[in-house]
XYZ file of N, CA, C and O in Angstrom:
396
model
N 0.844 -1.179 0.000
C 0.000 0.000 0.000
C 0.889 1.242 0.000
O 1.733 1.167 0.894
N 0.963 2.355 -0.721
C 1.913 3.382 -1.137
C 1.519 4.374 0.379
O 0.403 4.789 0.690
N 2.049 4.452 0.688
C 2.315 6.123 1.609
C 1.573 7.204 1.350
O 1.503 7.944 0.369
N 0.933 7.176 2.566
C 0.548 8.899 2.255
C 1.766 9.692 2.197
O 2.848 9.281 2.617
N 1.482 11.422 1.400
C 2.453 12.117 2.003
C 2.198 12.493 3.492
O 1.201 12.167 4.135
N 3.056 13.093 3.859
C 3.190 14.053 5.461
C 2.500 15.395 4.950
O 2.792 15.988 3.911
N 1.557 15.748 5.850
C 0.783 16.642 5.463
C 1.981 18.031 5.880
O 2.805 17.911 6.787
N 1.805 19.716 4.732
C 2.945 19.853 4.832
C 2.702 20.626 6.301
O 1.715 20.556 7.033
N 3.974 21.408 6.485
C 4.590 21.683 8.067
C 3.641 23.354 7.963
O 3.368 24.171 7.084
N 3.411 23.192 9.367
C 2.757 25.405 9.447
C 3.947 26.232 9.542
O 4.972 25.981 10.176
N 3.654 27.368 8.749
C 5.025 28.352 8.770
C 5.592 28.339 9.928
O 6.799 28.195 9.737
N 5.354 28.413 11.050
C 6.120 28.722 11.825
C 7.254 27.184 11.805
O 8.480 27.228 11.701
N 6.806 26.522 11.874
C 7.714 25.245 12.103
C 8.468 25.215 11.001
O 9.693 25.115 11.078
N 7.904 25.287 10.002
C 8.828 25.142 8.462
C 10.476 26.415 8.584
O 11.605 26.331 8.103
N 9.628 27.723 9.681
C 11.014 28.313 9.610
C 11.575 28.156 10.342
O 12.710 28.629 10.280
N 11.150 27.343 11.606
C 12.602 27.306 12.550
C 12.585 25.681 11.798
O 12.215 25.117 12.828
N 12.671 24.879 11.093
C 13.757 24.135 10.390
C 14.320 24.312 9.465
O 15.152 23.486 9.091
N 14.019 25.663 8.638
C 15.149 25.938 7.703
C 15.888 26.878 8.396
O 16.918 27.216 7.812
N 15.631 27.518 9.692
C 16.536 28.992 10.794
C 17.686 27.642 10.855
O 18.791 27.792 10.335
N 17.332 26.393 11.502
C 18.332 25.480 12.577
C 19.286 25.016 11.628
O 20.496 24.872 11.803
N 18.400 24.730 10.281
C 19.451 24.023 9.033
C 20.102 25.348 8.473
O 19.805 25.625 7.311
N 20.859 26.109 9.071
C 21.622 27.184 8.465
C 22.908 26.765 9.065
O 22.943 26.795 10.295
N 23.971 26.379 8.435
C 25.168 25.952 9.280
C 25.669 26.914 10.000
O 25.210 28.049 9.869
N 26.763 26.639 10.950
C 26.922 27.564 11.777
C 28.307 28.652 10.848
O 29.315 28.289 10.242
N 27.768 29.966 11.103
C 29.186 30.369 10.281
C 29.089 31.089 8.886
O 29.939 31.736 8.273
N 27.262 30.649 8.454
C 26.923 30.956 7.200
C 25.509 31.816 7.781
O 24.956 31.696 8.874
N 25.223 32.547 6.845
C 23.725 33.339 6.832
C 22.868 32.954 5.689
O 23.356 32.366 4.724
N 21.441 33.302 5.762
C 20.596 33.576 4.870
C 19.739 34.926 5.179
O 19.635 35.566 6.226
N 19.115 35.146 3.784
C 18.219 36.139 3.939
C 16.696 36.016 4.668
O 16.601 34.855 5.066
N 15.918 36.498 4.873
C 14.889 36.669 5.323
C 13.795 35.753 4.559
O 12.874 35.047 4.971
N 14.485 36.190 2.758
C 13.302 35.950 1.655
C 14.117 34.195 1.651
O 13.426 33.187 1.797
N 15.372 34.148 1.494
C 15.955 32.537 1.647
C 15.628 31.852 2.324
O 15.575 30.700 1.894
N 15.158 32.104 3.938
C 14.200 31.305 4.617
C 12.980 30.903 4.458
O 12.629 29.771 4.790
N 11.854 32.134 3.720
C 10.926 32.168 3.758
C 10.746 30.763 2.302
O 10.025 29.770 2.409
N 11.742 31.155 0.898
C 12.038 29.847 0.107
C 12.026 28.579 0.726
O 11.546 27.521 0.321
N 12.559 28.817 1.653
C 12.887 27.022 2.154
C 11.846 26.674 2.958
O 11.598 25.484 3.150
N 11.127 27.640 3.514
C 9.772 27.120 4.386
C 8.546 27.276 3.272
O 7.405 27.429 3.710
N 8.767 27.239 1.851
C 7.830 26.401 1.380
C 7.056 27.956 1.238
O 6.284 27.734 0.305
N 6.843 29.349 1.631
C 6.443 30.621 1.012
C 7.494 31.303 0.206
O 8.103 32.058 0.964
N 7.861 31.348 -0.729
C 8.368 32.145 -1.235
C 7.721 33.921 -1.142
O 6.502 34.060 -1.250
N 8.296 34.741 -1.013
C 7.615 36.174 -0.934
C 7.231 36.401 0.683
O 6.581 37.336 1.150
N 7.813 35.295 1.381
C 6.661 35.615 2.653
C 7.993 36.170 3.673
O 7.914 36.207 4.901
N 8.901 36.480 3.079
C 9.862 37.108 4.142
C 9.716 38.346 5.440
O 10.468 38.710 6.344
N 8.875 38.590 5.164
C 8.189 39.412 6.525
C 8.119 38.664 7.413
O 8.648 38.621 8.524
N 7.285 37.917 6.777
C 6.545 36.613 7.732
C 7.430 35.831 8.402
O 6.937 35.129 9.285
N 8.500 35.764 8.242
C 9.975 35.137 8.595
C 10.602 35.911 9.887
O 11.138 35.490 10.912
N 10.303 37.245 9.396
C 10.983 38.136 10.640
C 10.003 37.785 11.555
O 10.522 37.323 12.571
N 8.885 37.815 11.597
C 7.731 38.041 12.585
C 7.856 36.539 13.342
O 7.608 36.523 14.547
N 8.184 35.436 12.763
C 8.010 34.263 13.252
C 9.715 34.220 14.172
O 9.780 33.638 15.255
N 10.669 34.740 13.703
C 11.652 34.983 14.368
C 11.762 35.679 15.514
O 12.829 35.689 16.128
N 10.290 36.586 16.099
C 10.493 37.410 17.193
C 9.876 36.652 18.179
O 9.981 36.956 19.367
N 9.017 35.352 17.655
C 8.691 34.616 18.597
C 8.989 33.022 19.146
O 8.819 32.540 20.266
N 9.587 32.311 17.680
C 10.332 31.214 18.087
C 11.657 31.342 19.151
O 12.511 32.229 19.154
N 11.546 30.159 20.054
C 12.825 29.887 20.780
C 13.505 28.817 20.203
O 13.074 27.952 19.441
N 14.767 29.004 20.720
C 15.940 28.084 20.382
C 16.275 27.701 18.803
O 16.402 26.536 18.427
N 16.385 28.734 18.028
C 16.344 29.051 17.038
C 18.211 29.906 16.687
O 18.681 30.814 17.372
N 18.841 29.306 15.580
C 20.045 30.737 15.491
C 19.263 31.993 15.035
O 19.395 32.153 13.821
N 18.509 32.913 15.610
C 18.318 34.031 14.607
C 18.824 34.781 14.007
O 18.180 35.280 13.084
N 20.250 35.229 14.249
C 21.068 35.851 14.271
C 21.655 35.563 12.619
O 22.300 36.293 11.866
N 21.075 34.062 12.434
C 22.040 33.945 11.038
C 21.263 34.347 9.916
O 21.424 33.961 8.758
N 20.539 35.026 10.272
C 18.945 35.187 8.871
C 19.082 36.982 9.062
O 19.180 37.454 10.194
N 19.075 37.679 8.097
C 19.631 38.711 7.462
C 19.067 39.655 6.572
O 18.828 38.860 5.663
N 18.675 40.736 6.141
C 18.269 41.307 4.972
C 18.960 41.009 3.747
O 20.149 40.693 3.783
N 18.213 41.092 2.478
C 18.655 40.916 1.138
C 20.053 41.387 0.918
O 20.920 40.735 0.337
N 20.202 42.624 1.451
C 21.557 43.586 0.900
C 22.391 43.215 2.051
O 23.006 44.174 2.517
N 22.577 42.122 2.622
C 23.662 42.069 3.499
C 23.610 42.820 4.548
O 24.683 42.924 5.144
N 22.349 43.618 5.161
C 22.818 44.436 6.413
C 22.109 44.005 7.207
O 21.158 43.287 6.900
N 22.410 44.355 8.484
C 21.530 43.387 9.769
C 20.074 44.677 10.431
O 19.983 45.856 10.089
N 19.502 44.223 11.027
C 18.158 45.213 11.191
C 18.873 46.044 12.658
O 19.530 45.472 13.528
N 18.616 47.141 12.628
C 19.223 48.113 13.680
C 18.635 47.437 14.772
O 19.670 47.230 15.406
N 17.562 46.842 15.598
C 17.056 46.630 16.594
C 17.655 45.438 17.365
O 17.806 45.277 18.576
N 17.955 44.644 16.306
C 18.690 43.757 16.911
C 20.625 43.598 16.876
O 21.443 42.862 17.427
N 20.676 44.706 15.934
C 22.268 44.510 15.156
C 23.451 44.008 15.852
O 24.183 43.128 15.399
N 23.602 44.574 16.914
C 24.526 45.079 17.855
C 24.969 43.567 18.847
O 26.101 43.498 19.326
N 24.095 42.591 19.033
C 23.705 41.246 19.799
C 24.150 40.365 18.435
O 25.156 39.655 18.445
N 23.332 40.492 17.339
C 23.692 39.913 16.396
C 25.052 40.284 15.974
O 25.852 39.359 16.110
N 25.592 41.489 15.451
C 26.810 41.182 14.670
C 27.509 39.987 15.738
O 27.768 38.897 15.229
N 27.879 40.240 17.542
C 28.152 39.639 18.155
C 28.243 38.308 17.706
O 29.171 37.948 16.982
N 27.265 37.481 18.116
C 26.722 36.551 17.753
C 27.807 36.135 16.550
O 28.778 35.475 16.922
N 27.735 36.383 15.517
C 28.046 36.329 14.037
C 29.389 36.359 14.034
O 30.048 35.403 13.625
N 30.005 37.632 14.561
C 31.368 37.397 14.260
C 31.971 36.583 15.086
O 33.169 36.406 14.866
N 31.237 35.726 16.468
C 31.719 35.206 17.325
C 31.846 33.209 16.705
O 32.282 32.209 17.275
N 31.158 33.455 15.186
C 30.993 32.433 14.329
C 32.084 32.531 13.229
O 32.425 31.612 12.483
N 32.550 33.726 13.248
C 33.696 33.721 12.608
C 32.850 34.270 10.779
O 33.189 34.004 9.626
N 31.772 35.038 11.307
C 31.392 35.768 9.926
C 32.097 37.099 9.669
O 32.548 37.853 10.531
N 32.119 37.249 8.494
C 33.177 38.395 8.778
C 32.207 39.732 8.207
O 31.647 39.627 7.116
N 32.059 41.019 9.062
C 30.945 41.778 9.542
C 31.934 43.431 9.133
O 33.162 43.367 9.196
N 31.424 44.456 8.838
C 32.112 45.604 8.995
C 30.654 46.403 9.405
O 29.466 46.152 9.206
N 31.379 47.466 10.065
C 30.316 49.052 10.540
C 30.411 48.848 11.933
O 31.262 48.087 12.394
N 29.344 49.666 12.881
C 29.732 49.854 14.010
C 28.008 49.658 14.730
O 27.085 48.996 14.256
N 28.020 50.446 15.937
C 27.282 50.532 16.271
C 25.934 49.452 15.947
O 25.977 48.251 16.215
N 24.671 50.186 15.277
C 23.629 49.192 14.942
C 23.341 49.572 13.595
O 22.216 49.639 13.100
N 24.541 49.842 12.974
C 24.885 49.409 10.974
C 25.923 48.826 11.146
O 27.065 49.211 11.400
N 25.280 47.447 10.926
C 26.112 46.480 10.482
C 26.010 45.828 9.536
O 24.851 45.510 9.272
N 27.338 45.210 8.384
C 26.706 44.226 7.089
C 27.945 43.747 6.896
O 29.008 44.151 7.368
N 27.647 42.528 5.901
C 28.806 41.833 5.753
C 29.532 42.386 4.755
O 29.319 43.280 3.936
N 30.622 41.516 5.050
C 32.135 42.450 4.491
C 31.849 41.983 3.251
O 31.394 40.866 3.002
N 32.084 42.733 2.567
C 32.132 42.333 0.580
C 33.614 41.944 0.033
O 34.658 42.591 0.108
N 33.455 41.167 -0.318
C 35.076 40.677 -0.770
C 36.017 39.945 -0.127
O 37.105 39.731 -0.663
């Protein structure tokens, strides 16, 4: 008798398993998560599910243009360069180094 499929996962779960499957050391974007949890376009929806999942890396999920969101920047670059990402700016403008 053939298999059902697995009925699929609710956003929130779909993004903290593509947040956890981010290796350590590497980033994605907001909209790259939201791809892998099965919405494409729903990258808002990514941040918003990020302010409430636990035990999650959040830190490794990012805006499109490489810069980190001022509210959290400052914890995150932390975080990040403490992964050995390599980060330039100060304060809460931060983005990754180009080149």
């Amino acid at each position: 008798m053939p298999r059902r499929p697995s009925p699929p996962l609710d956003f929130p779960e779909a993004v903290r398993q593509a947040v956890r499957a981010i290796p350590r050391g590497e980033v994605r974007s907001y909209a790259q998560v939201a791809l892998y949890a099965g919405r494409p376009g729903a990258a808002r929806g990514v941040g918003r599910e990020l302010k409430t999942l636990e035990d999650v890396p959040w830190w490794r999920v990012l805006r499109s243009d490489g810069t980190l969101a001022p509210a959290v920047a400052v914890e995150q670059a932390r975080r990040l360069k403490a992964e050995g990402v390599a980060l330039e700016g100060q304060g809460t403008r931060w983005r990754l180094k180009r080149g």
